[in-house]
Tab-separated table of N, CA and C in Angstrom:
chain	number	residue	atom	x	y	z
Y	30	UNK	N	6.249	-1.874	-30.853
Y	30	UNK	CA	4.913	-0.869	-31.749
Y	30	UNK	C	5.528	-1.023	-33.137
Y	31	UNK	N	4.351	-1.201	-33.774
Y	31	UNK	CA	4.930	-2.014	-35.661
Y	31	UNK	C	4.481	-0.301	-36.075
Y	32	UNK	N	5.010	-0.092	-37.541
Y	32	UNK	CA	4.857	1.545	-37.868
Y	32	UNK	C	2.757	1.865	-38.490
Y	33	UNK	N	2.622	0.861	-38.469
Y	33	UNK	CA	1.359	0.897	-38.402
Y	33	UNK	C	0.981	1.536	-37.301
Y	34	UNK	N	1.023	1.547	-35.788
Y	34	UNK	CA	0.732	1.466	-34.588
Y	34	UNK	C	0.554	2.930	-34.381
Y	35	UNK	N	2.170	3.471	-35.054
Y	35	UNK	CA	2.340	4.469	-34.947
Y	35	UNK	C	2.071	5.221	-35.444
Y	36	UNK	N	1.557	5.195	-36.572
Y	36	UNK	CA	0.302	6.056	-37.646
Y	36	UNK	C	-1.007	6.571	-36.882
Y	37	UNK	N	-1.172	5.076	-36.258
Y	37	UNK	CA	-2.691	5.261	-35.409
Y	37	UNK	C	-2.485	6.360	-33.829
Y	38	UNK	N	-1.414	6.740	-33.886
Y	38	UNK	CA	-1.264	8.162	-32.436
Y	38	UNK	C	-1.347	9.084	-33.308
Y	39	UNK	N	-2.170	9.524	-32.007
Y	39	UNK	CA	-2.310	11.408	-32.178
Y	39	UNK	C	-1.558	12.099	-33.125
Y	40	UNK	N	-1.586	12.811	-33.813
Y	40	UNK	CA	-0.533	13.188	-34.671
Y	40	UNK	C	-0.718	14.956	-33.849
Y	41	UNK	N	0.008	15.406	-33.068
Y	41	UNK	CA	0.490	16.813	-32.764
Y	41	UNK	C	1.655	17.712	-33.143
Y	42	UNK	N	0.958	18.860	-33.707
Y	42	UNK	CA	1.569	20.072	-33.888
Y	42	UNK	C	2.482	20.951	-33.553
Y	43	UNK	N	3.499	21.058	-33.094
Y	43	UNK	CA	5.107	21.864	-32.212
Y	43	UNK	C	5.573	22.301	-32.891
Y	44	UNK	N	4.735	23.481	-34.514
Y	44	UNK	CA	4.936	24.718	-34.790
Y	44	UNK	C	4.464	24.929	-36.119
Y	45	UNK	N	4.217	26.170	-36.270
Y	45	UNK	CA	3.219	26.406	-37.584
Y	45	UNK	C	3.382	27.503	-38.266
Y	46	UNK	N	3.724	27.453	-39.326
Y	46	UNK	CA	4.012	28.449	-40.299
Y	46	UNK	C	2.336	29.413	-41.440
Y	47	UNK	N	2.770	29.721	-41.929
Y	47	UNK	CA	2.162	29.664	-42.958
Y	47	UNK	C	2.047	28.897	-43.896
Y	48	UNK	N	3.791	28.223	-43.745
Y	48	UNK	CA	3.232	27.462	-45.157
Y	48	UNK	C	3.687	25.849	-44.291
Y	49	UNK	N	4.338	25.692	-43.651
Y	49	UNK	CA	5.225	25.156	-43.061
Y	49	UNK	C	4.640	24.433	-41.284
Y	50	UNK	N	4.495	23.516	-41.319
Y	50	UNK	CA	3.801	22.669	-39.923
Y	50	UNK	C	5.183	21.461	-39.019
Y	51	UNK	N	5.907	21.642	-38.203
Y	51	UNK	CA	6.225	20.138	-37.912
Y	51	UNK	C	5.536	19.907	-36.931
Y	52	UNK	N	5.305	18.514	-36.587
Y	52	UNK	CA	4.769	17.272	-36.035
Y	52	UNK	C	5.336	16.196	-36.010
Y	53	UNK	N	4.752	15.438	-35.294
Y	53	UNK	CA	4.809	14.527	-34.433
Y	53	UNK	C	4.071	13.526	-34.545
Y	54	UNK	N	4.523	12.093	-34.527
Y	54	UNK	CA	2.910	10.718	-34.435
Y	54	UNK	C	3.624	9.863	-33.763
Y	55	UNK	N	4.018	9.458	-32.410
Y	55	UNK	CA	4.002	8.271	-31.472
Y	55	UNK	C	6.021	9.339	-31.853
Y	56	UNK	N	7.086	8.469	-32.431
Y	56	UNK	CA	8.553	8.965	-31.928
Y	56	UNK	C	8.670	9.180	-33.019
Y	57	UNK	N	8.058	9.423	-34.369
Y	57	UNK	CA	8.203	10.010	-36.093
Y	57	UNK	C	8.035	11.424	-35.866
Y	58	UNK	N	9.456	12.392	-36.029
Y	58	UNK	CA	8.808	13.562	-36.860
Y	58	UNK	C	8.578	13.818	-38.392
Y	59	UNK	N	8.333	14.768	-38.215
Y	59	UNK	CA	8.489	14.964	-40.191
Y	59	UNK	C	7.912	15.980	-40.113
Y	60	UNK	N	7.785	16.929	-41.178
Y	60	UNK	CA	7.304	18.063	-41.944
Y	60	UNK	C	6.117	18.439	-42.414
Y	61	UNK	N	5.288	19.415	-42.953
Y	61	UNK	CA	3.932	19.065	-43.759
Y	61	UNK	C	3.670	20.348	-44.349
Y	62	UNK	N	3.270	20.728	-45.578
Y	62	UNK	CA	2.796	21.752	-45.624
Y	62	UNK	C	0.785	22.217	-45.012
Y	63	UNK	N	1.032	22.954	-44.875
Y	63	UNK	CA	0.098	23.184	-44.404
Y	63	UNK	C	-1.180	23.655	-45.520
Y	64	UNK	N	-2.680	24.078	-44.614
Y	64	UNK	CA	-3.662	24.487	-46.054
Y	64	UNK	C	-3.551	22.852	-46.726
Y	65	UNK	N	-3.400	21.847	-47.175
Y	65	UNK	CA	-3.042	20.689	-47.956
Y	65	UNK	C	-2.273	21.707	-49.780
Y	66	UNK	N	-1.304	22.480	-49.263
Y	66	UNK	CA	-0.362	22.834	-50.324
Y	66	UNK	C	0.032	21.853	-51.194
Y	67	UNK	N	0.451	21.666	-52.137
Y	67	UNK	CA	0.587	20.661	-53.579
Y	67	UNK	C	1.805	21.753	-54.126
Y	68	UNK	N	2.515	20.824	-54.758
Y	68	UNK	CA	3.682	21.863	-55.637
Y	68	UNK	C	3.406	21.168	-56.751
Y	69	UNK	N	3.439	22.059	-58.126
Y	69	UNK	CA	3.758	21.838	-59.217
Y	69	UNK	C	5.654	21.524	-59.788
Y	70	UNK	N	6.169	20.743	-60.417
Y	70	UNK	CA	7.071	20.835	-61.155
Y	70	UNK	C	7.004	20.240	-62.609
Y	71	UNK	N	8.248	21.353	-63.399
Y	71	UNK	CA	7.733	21.193	-64.813
Y	71	UNK	C	9.149	20.698	-64.882
Y	72	UNK	N	8.306	19.725	-66.316
Y	72	UNK	CA	9.945	19.031	-66.828
Y	72	UNK	C	9.790	19.767	-68.197
Y	73	UNK	N	10.759	20.896	-68.630
Y	73	UNK	CA	9.814	21.373	-69.886
Y	73	UNK	C	10.964	21.024	-71.039
Y	74	UNK	N	10.790	20.396	-72.217
Y	74	UNK	CA	12.512	20.280	-72.717
Y	74	UNK	C	11.633	21.148	-74.470
Y	75	UNK	N	12.774	21.752	-74.908
Y	75	UNK	CA	12.640	21.886	-75.897
Y	75	UNK	C	13.838	22.071	-77.192
Y	76	UNK	N	12.804	21.187	-78.439
Y	76	UNK	CA	14.518	20.966	-79.131
Y	76	UNK	C	15.610	20.692	-78.249
Y	77	UNK	N	15.082	19.384	-78.054
Y	77	UNK	CA	16.628	18.587	-77.329
Y	77	UNK	C	17.108	18.965	-76.522
Y	78	UNK	N	16.154	20.245	-75.477
Y	78	UNK	CA	16.898	21.179	-74.220
Y	78	UNK	C	16.554	20.861	-73.119
Y	79	UNK	N	16.636	21.501	-72.342
Y	79	UNK	CA	16.064	21.054	-71.123
Y	79	UNK	C	16.204	22.525	-69.974
Y	80	UNK	N	14.571	23.025	-69.566
Y	80	UNK	CA	15.040	24.238	-69.356
Y	80	UNK	C	14.574	24.177	-67.597
Y	81	UNK	N	16.161	24.557	-67.323
Y	81	UNK	CA	16.397	24.557	-66.027
Y	81	UNK	C	16.343	25.804	-65.377
Y	82	UNK	N	16.624	25.621	-63.587
Y	82	UNK	CA	16.018	27.125	-63.357
Y	82	UNK	C	17.656	26.737	-61.827
Y	83	UNK	N	17.773	28.769	-61.760
Y	83	UNK	CA	19.001	28.834	-60.546
Y	83	UNK	C	18.504	29.655	-60.113
Y	84	UNK	N	18.604	29.062	-58.918
Y	84	UNK	CA	18.045	30.382	-57.379
Y	84	UNK	C	18.753	30.350	-55.788
Y	85	UNK	N	18.790	31.111	-55.615
Y	85	UNK	CA	19.243	31.141	-54.130
Y	85	UNK	C	18.617	30.196	-52.861
Y	86	UNK	N	18.767	29.334	-52.358
Y	86	UNK	CA	17.900	29.198	-51.320
Y	86	UNK	C	18.381	28.641	-50.414
Y	87	UNK	N	17.269	29.643	-48.782
Y	87	UNK	CA	17.986	30.190	-47.765
Y	87	UNK	C	18.182	28.794	-46.824
Y	88	UNK	N	17.478	27.795	-46.638
Y	88	UNK	CA	17.743	26.998	-46.459
Y	88	UNK	C	19.152	25.607	-46.697
Y	89	UNK	N	19.866	25.937	-47.645
Y	89	UNK	CA	20.759	25.118	-48.071
Y	89	UNK	C	21.755	26.277	-47.828
Y	90	UNK	N	21.978	27.460	-48.103
Y	90	UNK	CA	22.502	28.390	-47.912
Y	90	UNK	C	23.393	28.293	-49.113
Y	91	UNK	N	22.901	28.223	-49.789
Y	91	UNK	CA	23.996	28.124	-51.151
Y	91	UNK	C	22.604	28.265	-53.199
Y	92	UNK	N	23.322	28.661	-54.443
Y	92	UNK	CA	22.383	28.381	-55.321
Y	92	UNK	C	22.130	26.865	-55.511
Y	93	UNK	N	21.052	26.906	-56.015
Y	93	UNK	CA	20.844	25.849	-56.812
Y	93	UNK	C	20.680	25.459	-57.762
Y	94	UNK	N	20.222	24.623	-58.901
Y	94	UNK	CA	19.643	24.036	-59.954
Y	94	UNK	C	18.739	22.949	-59.929
Y	95	UNK	N	17.452	23.503	-60.432
Y	95	UNK	CA	16.093	22.993	-60.266
Y	95	UNK	C	15.842	23.025	-61.367
Y	96	UNK	N	14.567	21.715	-61.820
Y	96	UNK	CA	13.369	21.864	-62.639
Y	96	UNK	C	12.517	23.220	-62.181
Y	97	UNK	N	12.119	24.222	-62.883
Y	97	UNK	CA	11.013	25.182	-62.584
Y	97	UNK	C	10.022	24.262	-61.700
Y	98	UNK	N	9.642	24.734	-60.321
Y	98	UNK	CA	8.377	24.694	-59.731
Y	98	UNK	C	7.767	25.534	-58.675
Y	99	UNK	N	6.750	25.413	-58.707
Y	99	UNK	CA	6.319	26.476	-57.296
Y	99	UNK	C	4.880	25.519	-56.745
Y	100	UNK	N	4.412	25.796	-56.158
Y	100	UNK	CA	3.363	25.511	-55.342
Y	100	UNK	C	2.305	26.072	-55.908
Y	101	UNK	N	0.954	25.319	-55.647
Y	101	UNK	CA	-0.228	24.962	-55.922
Y	101	UNK	C	-1.056	25.837	-54.929
Y	102	UNK	N	-1.997	27.221	-55.298
Y	102	UNK	CA	-3.052	27.569	-54.135
Y	102	UNK	C	-2.472	28.340	-53.198
Y	103	UNK	N	-1.308	28.234	-53.432
Y	103	UNK	CA	-0.442	29.135	-52.369
Y	103	UNK	C	-1.058	30.546	-51.755
Y	104	UNK	N	-1.568	31.289	-53.010
Y	104	UNK	CA	-2.012	32.559	-52.973
Y	104	UNK	C	-3.790	32.519	-52.187
Y	105	UNK	N	-3.885	32.923	-51.200
Y	105	UNK	CA	-5.308	33.633	-50.327
Y	105	UNK	C	-6.148	33.587	-51.505
Y	106	UNK	N	-6.176	34.338	-51.829
Y	106	UNK	CA	-6.865	34.594	-53.248
Y	106	UNK	C	-7.291	33.284	-54.538
Y	107	UNK	N	-6.729	32.495	-54.557
Y	107	UNK	CA	-6.502	31.209	-55.210
Y	107	UNK	C	-6.920	29.846	-55.047
Y	108	UNK	N	-6.887	29.842	-53.258
Y	108	UNK	CA	-6.379	27.964	-53.259
Y	108	UNK	C	-7.096	27.527	-53.641
Y	109	UNK	N	-8.181	27.514	-54.338
Y	109	UNK	CA	-8.658	26.071	-55.984
Y	109	UNK	C	-8.002	26.003	-56.202
Y	110	UNK	N	-6.689	27.075	-57.068
Y	110	UNK	CA	-6.147	26.385	-57.808
Y	110	UNK	C	-5.776	25.136	-58.509
Y	111	UNK	N	-5.390	25.105	-59.749
Y	111	UNK	CA	-5.798	23.744	-60.078
Y	111	UNK	C	-4.332	23.589	-60.529
Y	112	UNK	N	-3.388	22.243	-60.409
Y	112	UNK	CA	-2.180	22.094	-60.050
Y	112	UNK	C	-2.031	22.459	-61.922
Y	113	UNK	N	-2.957	21.760	-62.988
Y	113	UNK	CA	-1.547	22.344	-64.708
Y	113	UNK	C	-2.131	23.823	-64.232
Y	114	UNK	N	-2.576	24.215	-63.764
Y	114	UNK	CA	-3.042	26.227	-63.600
Y	114	UNK	C	-0.904	26.546	-63.272
Y	115	UNK	N	-0.864	26.056	-62.240
Y	115	UNK	CA	-0.152	26.673	-61.567
Y	115	UNK	C	1.916	26.604	-62.483
Y	116	UNK	N	1.504	25.149	-62.641
Y	116	UNK	CA	2.417	24.400	-63.763
Y	116	UNK	C	2.771	25.815	-64.500
Y	117	UNK	N	1.962	25.681	-65.892
Y	117	UNK	CA	1.766	26.720	-66.512
Y	117	UNK	C	2.471	28.635	-65.593
Y	118	UNK	N	1.681	28.729	-64.712
Y	118	UNK	CA	1.874	30.091	-63.965
Y	118	UNK	C	3.462	29.899	-64.330
Y	119	UNK	N	4.454	28.639	-63.299
Y	119	UNK	CA	5.076	29.428	-62.950
Y	119	UNK	C	6.152	28.570	-63.853
Y	120	UNK	N	5.489	27.729	-64.884
Y	120	UNK	CA	6.493	27.910	-66.179
Y	120	UNK	C	7.547	29.345	-66.594
Y	121	UNK	N	6.023	30.364	-67.375
Y	121	UNK	CA	5.862	31.136	-67.544
Y	121	UNK	C	6.950	32.122	-66.402
Y	122	UNK	N	6.397	32.718	-65.229
Y	122	UNK	CA	7.404	33.253	-63.544
Y	122	UNK	C	8.519	33.051	-63.949
Y	123	UNK	N	8.877	31.853	-63.885
Y	123	UNK	CA	10.192	31.602	-63.205
Y	123	UNK	C	10.885	31.726	-64.480
Y	124	UNK	N	10.559	31.415	-66.149
Y	124	UNK	CA	11.578	30.978	-66.875
Y	124	UNK	C	11.050	31.880	-68.345
Y	125	UNK	N	10.183	32.226	-68.109
Y	125	UNK	CA	9.991	33.141	-69.425
Y	125	UNK	C	9.006	32.694	-70.994
Y	126	UNK	N	8.783	30.920	-70.788
Y	126	UNK	CA	8.743	30.316	-71.378
Y	126	UNK	C	6.897	30.036	-70.909
Y	127	UNK	N	6.106	29.982	-72.480
Y	127	UNK	CA	4.742	28.768	-72.324
Y	127	UNK	C	4.862	27.702	-72.962
Y	128	UNK	N	4.652	26.931	-72.320
Y	128	UNK	CA	4.151	25.453	-72.787
Y	128	UNK	C	2.828	25.188	-73.848
Y	129	UNK	N	3.271	24.727	-75.128
Y	129	UNK	CA	1.661	24.529	-75.942
Y	129	UNK	C	1.069	23.456	-75.768
Y	130	UNK	N	1.973	22.272	-75.006
Y	130	UNK	CA	1.260	21.268	-74.835
Y	130	UNK	C	1.981	21.067	-73.461
Y	131	UNK	N	1.153	20.439	-71.949
Y	131	UNK	CA	1.451	20.372	-70.688
Y	131	UNK	C	0.476	19.167	-70.267
Y	132	UNK	N	1.691	18.163	-70.006
Y	132	UNK	CA	0.868	17.093	-68.838
Y	132	UNK	C	1.344	16.828	-68.206
Y	133	UNK	N	0.361	15.930	-67.632
Y	133	UNK	CA	0.881	15.250	-65.836
Y	133	UNK	C	1.534	13.999	-66.278
Y	134	UNK	N	2.327	13.960	-65.472
Y	134	UNK	CA	2.976	12.390	-65.619
Y	134	UNK	C	2.399	11.668	-64.124
Y	135	UNK	N	2.287	12.540	-62.842
Y	135	UNK	CA	2.104	11.674	-62.170
Y	135	UNK	C	2.220	12.439	-60.692
Y	136	UNK	N	1.748	11.726	-59.062
Y	136	UNK	CA	2.389	12.438	-58.460
Y	136	UNK	C	2.800	11.466	-57.582
Y	137	UNK	N	3.746	12.242	-56.931
Y	137	UNK	CA	5.263	12.363	-56.395
Y	137	UNK	C	5.622	12.534	-55.066
Y	138	UNK	N	6.176	11.733	-54.112
Y	138	UNK	CA	6.520	12.504	-52.731
Y	138	UNK	C	8.127	12.722	-52.954
Y	139	UNK	N	8.152	14.385	-52.244
Y	139	UNK	CA	10.129	14.936	-52.082
Y	139	UNK	C	11.148	14.073	-51.587
Y	140	UNK	N	10.428	13.793	-50.320
Y	140	UNK	CA	11.577	12.206	-49.146
Y	140	UNK	C	10.236	12.493	-47.934
Y	141	UNK	N	10.145	11.134	-48.856
Y	141	UNK	CA	8.187	10.643	-47.781
Y	141	UNK	C	8.921	9.989	-46.065
Y	142	UNK	N	10.173	9.874	-46.322
Y	142	UNK	CA	10.720	9.768	-44.697
Y	142	UNK	C	10.766	10.894	-43.634
Y	143	UNK	N	10.357	12.330	-44.039
Y	143	UNK	CA	10.679	13.017	-43.823
Y	143	UNK	C	9.689	14.214	-43.746
Y	144	UNK	N	9.218	14.441	-44.958
Y	144	UNK	CA	7.834	15.468	-45.395
Y	144	UNK	C	6.703	14.811	-45.704
Y	145	UNK	N	5.795	15.014	-45.448
Y	145	UNK	CA	5.004	14.922	-46.477
Y	145	UNK	C	4.209	15.736	-47.886
Y	146	UNK	N	5.056	16.612	-48.644
Y	146	UNK	CA	4.865	17.301	-49.442
Y	146	UNK	C	4.857	16.305	-50.028
Y	147	UNK	N	3.578	16.396	-51.543
Y	147	UNK	CA	3.865	15.506	-52.620
Y	147	UNK	C	3.982	16.804	-53.531
Y	148	UNK	N	4.494	16.463	-55.003
Y	148	UNK	CA	4.388	17.527	-56.141
Y	148	UNK	C	4.119	16.141	-57.455
Y	149	UNK	N	3.052	17.559	-58.214
Y	149	UNK	CA	2.604	16.664	-59.238
Y	149	UNK	C	3.936	16.851	-60.369
Y	150	UNK	N	4.043	15.842	-61.105
Y	150	UNK	CA	4.888	16.125	-62.364
Y	150	UNK	C	4.986	16.715	-63.644
Y	151	UNK	N	5.033	17.617	-64.524
Y	151	UNK	CA	4.806	17.914	-65.595
Y	151	UNK	C	5.341	17.328	-66.695
Y	152	UNK	N	4.843	17.416	-67.431
Y	152	UNK	CA	5.809	17.517	-68.949
Y	152	UNK	C	5.928	18.613	-70.077
Y	153	UNK	N	6.453	19.418	-70.435
Y	153	UNK	CA	6.100	20.646	-71.494
Y	153	UNK	C	6.573	20.761	-72.241
Y	154	UNK	N	5.979	21.004	-73.550
Y	154	UNK	CA	6.509	20.770	-74.765
Y	154	UNK	C	6.082	21.305	-75.705
Y	155	UNK	N	6.711	21.859	-76.452
Y	155	UNK	CA	6.074	23.295	-77.410
Y	155	UNK	C	6.219	24.478	-76.768
Y	156	UNK	N	7.720	24.836	-76.705
Y	156	UNK	CA	7.672	26.235	-75.523
Y	156	UNK	C	8.260	27.335	-76.526
Y	157	UNK	N	7.323	28.116	-75.986
Y	157	UNK	CA	7.682	29.328	-77.258
Y	157	UNK	C	8.222	30.538	-75.950
Y	158	UNK	N	8.744	30.840	-76.165
Y	158	UNK	CA	9.552	31.829	-75.566
Y	158	UNK	C	8.781	33.171	-75.156
Y	159	UNK	N	8.083	33.586	-74.318
Y	159	UNK	CA	6.943	35.052	-74.123
Y	159	UNK	C	7.826	35.978	-73.510
Y	160	UNK	N	8.554	36.313	-72.813
Y	160	UNK	CA	9.835	37.324	-71.582
Y	160	UNK	C	10.968	36.356	-71.617
Y	161	UNK	N	11.550	37.091	-70.115
Y	161	UNK	CA	12.618	36.810	-69.846
Y	161	UNK	C	12.663	36.059	-68.395
Y	162	UNK	N	11.617	35.644	-67.834
Y	162	UNK	CA	11.544	34.921	-66.637
Y	162	UNK	C	12.425	35.671	-65.139
Y	163	UNK	N	12.736	35.046	-64.932
Y	163	UNK	CA	13.222	34.880	-63.824
Y	163	UNK	C	12.098	35.132	-61.713
Y	164	UNK	N	11.353	34.583	-62.343
Y	164	UNK	CA	10.257	35.009	-60.846
Y	164	UNK	C	9.805	36.071	-60.574
Y	165	UNK	N	8.731	35.986	-59.760
Y	165	UNK	CA	8.786	37.305	-58.813
Y	165	UNK	C	9.334	37.496	-57.391
Y	166	UNK	N	8.946	39.039	-57.161
Y	166	UNK	CA	9.690	39.351	-56.526
Y	166	UNK	C	11.264	39.085	-55.989
Y	167	UNK	N	12.018	39.136	-54.832
Y	167	UNK	CA	13.162	38.537	-54.836
Y	167	UNK	C	13.755	37.482	-55.285
Y	168	UNK	N	12.890	36.886	-56.047
Y	168	UNK	CA	13.424	35.213	-56.515
Y	168	UNK	C	14.171	35.581	-57.050
Y	169	UNK	N	14.821	36.532	-58.352
Y	169	UNK	CA	16.292	36.488	-58.494
Y	169	UNK	C	16.592	34.938	-59.336
Y	170	UNK	N	15.307	34.236	-59.868
Y	170	UNK	CA	15.913	33.261	-60.897
Y	170	UNK	C	17.011	33.517	-62.233
Y	171	UNK	N	17.681	32.363	-62.558
Y	171	UNK	CA	18.418	32.794	-64.076
Y	171	UNK	C	17.988	31.058	-64.147
Y	172	UNK	N	18.118	31.394	-65.821
Y	172	UNK	CA	17.723	30.227	-66.589
Y	172	UNK	C	18.235	29.370	-67.537
Y	173	UNK	N	18.256	28.441	-67.769
Y	173	UNK	CA	19.460	27.634	-68.602
Y	173	UNK	C	18.735	26.398	-69.518
Y	174	UNK	N	19.067	27.198	-70.725
Y	174	UNK	CA	18.769	26.106	-71.337
Y	174	UNK	C	20.085	25.026	-71.539
Y	175	UNK	N	19.565	24.117	-71.825
Y	175	UNK	CA	20.580	23.046	-71.704
Y	175	UNK	C	20.606	21.595	-71.967
Y	176	UNK	N	21.353	21.517	-73.418
Y	176	UNK	CA	21.267	20.122	-74.545
Y	176	UNK	C	21.101	18.986	-73.205
Y	177	UNK	N	19.982	17.907	-73.778
Y	177	UNK	CA	19.649	17.292	-72.761
Y	177	UNK	C	21.357	16.313	-72.937
Y	178	UNK	N	21.615	16.415	-73.943
Y	178	UNK	CA	23.355	15.698	-74.452
Y	178	UNK	C	24.025	16.101	-73.698
Y	179	UNK	N	24.366	17.390	-73.384
Y	179	UNK	CA	25.465	17.847	-72.299
Y	179	UNK	C	24.674	18.293	-71.352
Y	180	UNK	N	24.118	17.225	-70.243
Y	180	UNK	CA	23.143	17.453	-68.847
Y	180	UNK	C	24.114	17.203	-67.872
Y	181	UNK	N	24.822	16.211	-68.052
Y	181	UNK	CA	25.731	15.476	-66.761
Y	181	UNK	C	26.818	16.455	-66.649
Y	182	UNK	N	27.902	17.061	-67.707
Y	182	UNK	CA	28.780	18.417	-67.365
Y	182	UNK	C	28.366	19.193	-67.167
Y	183	UNK	N	26.948	19.427	-67.554
Y	183	UNK	CA	26.483	20.836	-66.798
Y	183	UNK	C	26.730	21.068	-65.668
Y	184	UNK	N	25.701	19.729	-64.919
Y	184	UNK	CA	25.680	19.186	-63.603
Y	184	UNK	C	26.870	19.154	-62.745
Y	185	UNK	N	27.978	18.502	-63.494
Y	185	UNK	CA	29.079	18.071	-62.310
Y	185	UNK	C	29.467	19.830	-62.461
Y	186	UNK	N	29.504	20.625	-63.147
Y	186	UNK	CA	30.100	21.626	-63.405
Y	186	UNK	C	29.230	22.819	-62.461
Y	187	UNK	N	28.514	22.564	-61.860
Y	187	UNK	CA	27.630	23.569	-61.056
Y	187	UNK	C	27.642	23.049	-59.767
Y	188	UNK	N	27.749	21.492	-59.700
Y	188	UNK	CA	28.061	20.983	-57.905
Y	188	UNK	C	29.892	21.184	-58.106
Y	189	UNK	N	30.917	21.041	-58.472
Y	189	UNK	CA	32.042	21.418	-58.265
Y	189	UNK	C	32.169	23.387	-58.135
Y	190	UNK	N	30.797	23.965	-58.720
Y	190	UNK	CA	30.771	25.293	-58.002
Y	190	UNK	C	30.383	25.446	-56.380
Y	191	UNK	N	29.850	24.172	-56.275
Y	191	UNK	CA	28.941	24.479	-54.685
Y	191	UNK	C	27.851	24.464	-54.980
Y	192	UNK	N	26.547	24.877	-56.421
Y	192	UNK	CA	25.722	24.524	-56.082
Y	192	UNK	C	24.871	23.090	-55.698
Y	193	UNK	N	23.737	23.138	-55.073
Y	193	UNK	CA	22.594	22.594	-54.792
Y	193	UNK	C	22.598	21.778	-56.297
Y	194	UNK	N	22.107	20.736	-55.921
Y	194	UNK	CA	21.544	19.914	-57.414
Y	194	UNK	C	20.183	19.085	-56.913
Y	195	UNK	N	18.903	19.767	-57.774
Y	195	UNK	CA	17.724	19.005	-56.879
Y	195	UNK	C	18.425	17.780	-57.373
Y	196	UNK	N	16.696	16.811	-56.582
Y	196	UNK	CA	17.124	15.285	-57.087
Y	196	UNK	C	15.990	15.161	-58.208
Y	197	UNK	N	15.637	15.653	-58.330
Y	197	UNK	CA	14.336	15.378	-59.462
Y	197	UNK	C	15.624	15.678	-60.926
Y	198	UNK	N	16.483	16.254	-60.457
Y	198	UNK	CA	18.081	15.950	-62.013
Y	198	UNK	C	18.204	14.479	-62.272
Y	199	UNK	N	18.162	13.793	-61.444
Y	199	UNK	CA	18.206	11.972	-61.280
Y	199	UNK	C	17.295	11.708	-62.790
Y	200	UNK	N	16.244	13.065	-62.500
Y	200	UNK	CA	15.587	12.088	-64.378
Y	200	UNK	C	16.702	11.834	-65.665
Y	201	UNK	N	17.469	12.214	-65.914
Y	201	UNK	CA	18.627	12.886	-66.444
Y	201	UNK	C	19.921	11.813	-66.255
Y	202	UNK	N	20.377	11.843	-64.667
Y	202	UNK	CA	21.742	11.038	-64.445
Y	202	UNK	C	20.919	9.603	-64.373
Y	203	UNK	N	19.699	9.611	-63.782
Y	203	UNK	CA	19.249	8.149	-63.103
Y	203	UNK	C	19.354	7.039	-64.175
Y	204	UNK	N	19.182	6.771	-64.922
Y	204	UNK	CA	19.614	5.498	-66.356
Y	204	UNK	C	20.754	5.382	-66.841
Y	205	UNK	N	21.930	6.546	-66.209
Y	205	UNK	CA	22.905	5.715	-67.046
Y	205	UNK	C	23.969	5.533	-65.904
Y	206	UNK	N	23.090	6.052	-64.812
Y	206	UNK	CA	24.260	5.205	-63.281
Y	206	UNK	C	24.052	3.249	-63.658
Y	207	UNK	N	22.689	3.235	-63.408
Y	207	UNK	CA	22.069	1.514	-63.405
Y	207	UNK	C	22.519	1.190	-64.369
Y	208	UNK	N	22.818	-0.093	-63.658
Y	208	UNK	CA	23.695	-1.151	-64.748
Y	208	UNK	C	22.881	-2.288	-63.990
Y	209	UNK	N	22.559	-3.306	-65.042
Y	209	UNK	CA	21.803	-4.467	-64.858
Y	209	UNK	C	22.913	-5.636	-65.120
């Protein structure tokens, strides 16, 4: 049976929570967001520095270094939220920075073999520090403003300390790893 034939099979939901659902089609297992919730990820650049966040992730059981991000329309009172609005909100909540300019780069998929989740990547510039950040509730986010020229040793040091590293940080490492 081809993959297209398997996709034509009926989707079965085996478990569903508030934000995630475990599904199968044919022999393929995958996870999806409920209610078509998407994510917004922010590449915030400030005078040659990138704004990163550090937080504990229960799924990994450790702290991670990530780009600021959050869900779009995850509140019942704002299910029609625009992705750019969520990006601006999440940047301020998590990092304490407000962007003078924020532009969509495009839509991407986190791990397309396992998860249907899509995220829109935004590029934020002309940043103004308006607060401490740290997230909301019990997120306990630590903000890092890292010189782009020093990103590789910063990531290597955190990795050596046992941190999980967000795959989106390949934005900084990828071009250096590719040789033609």
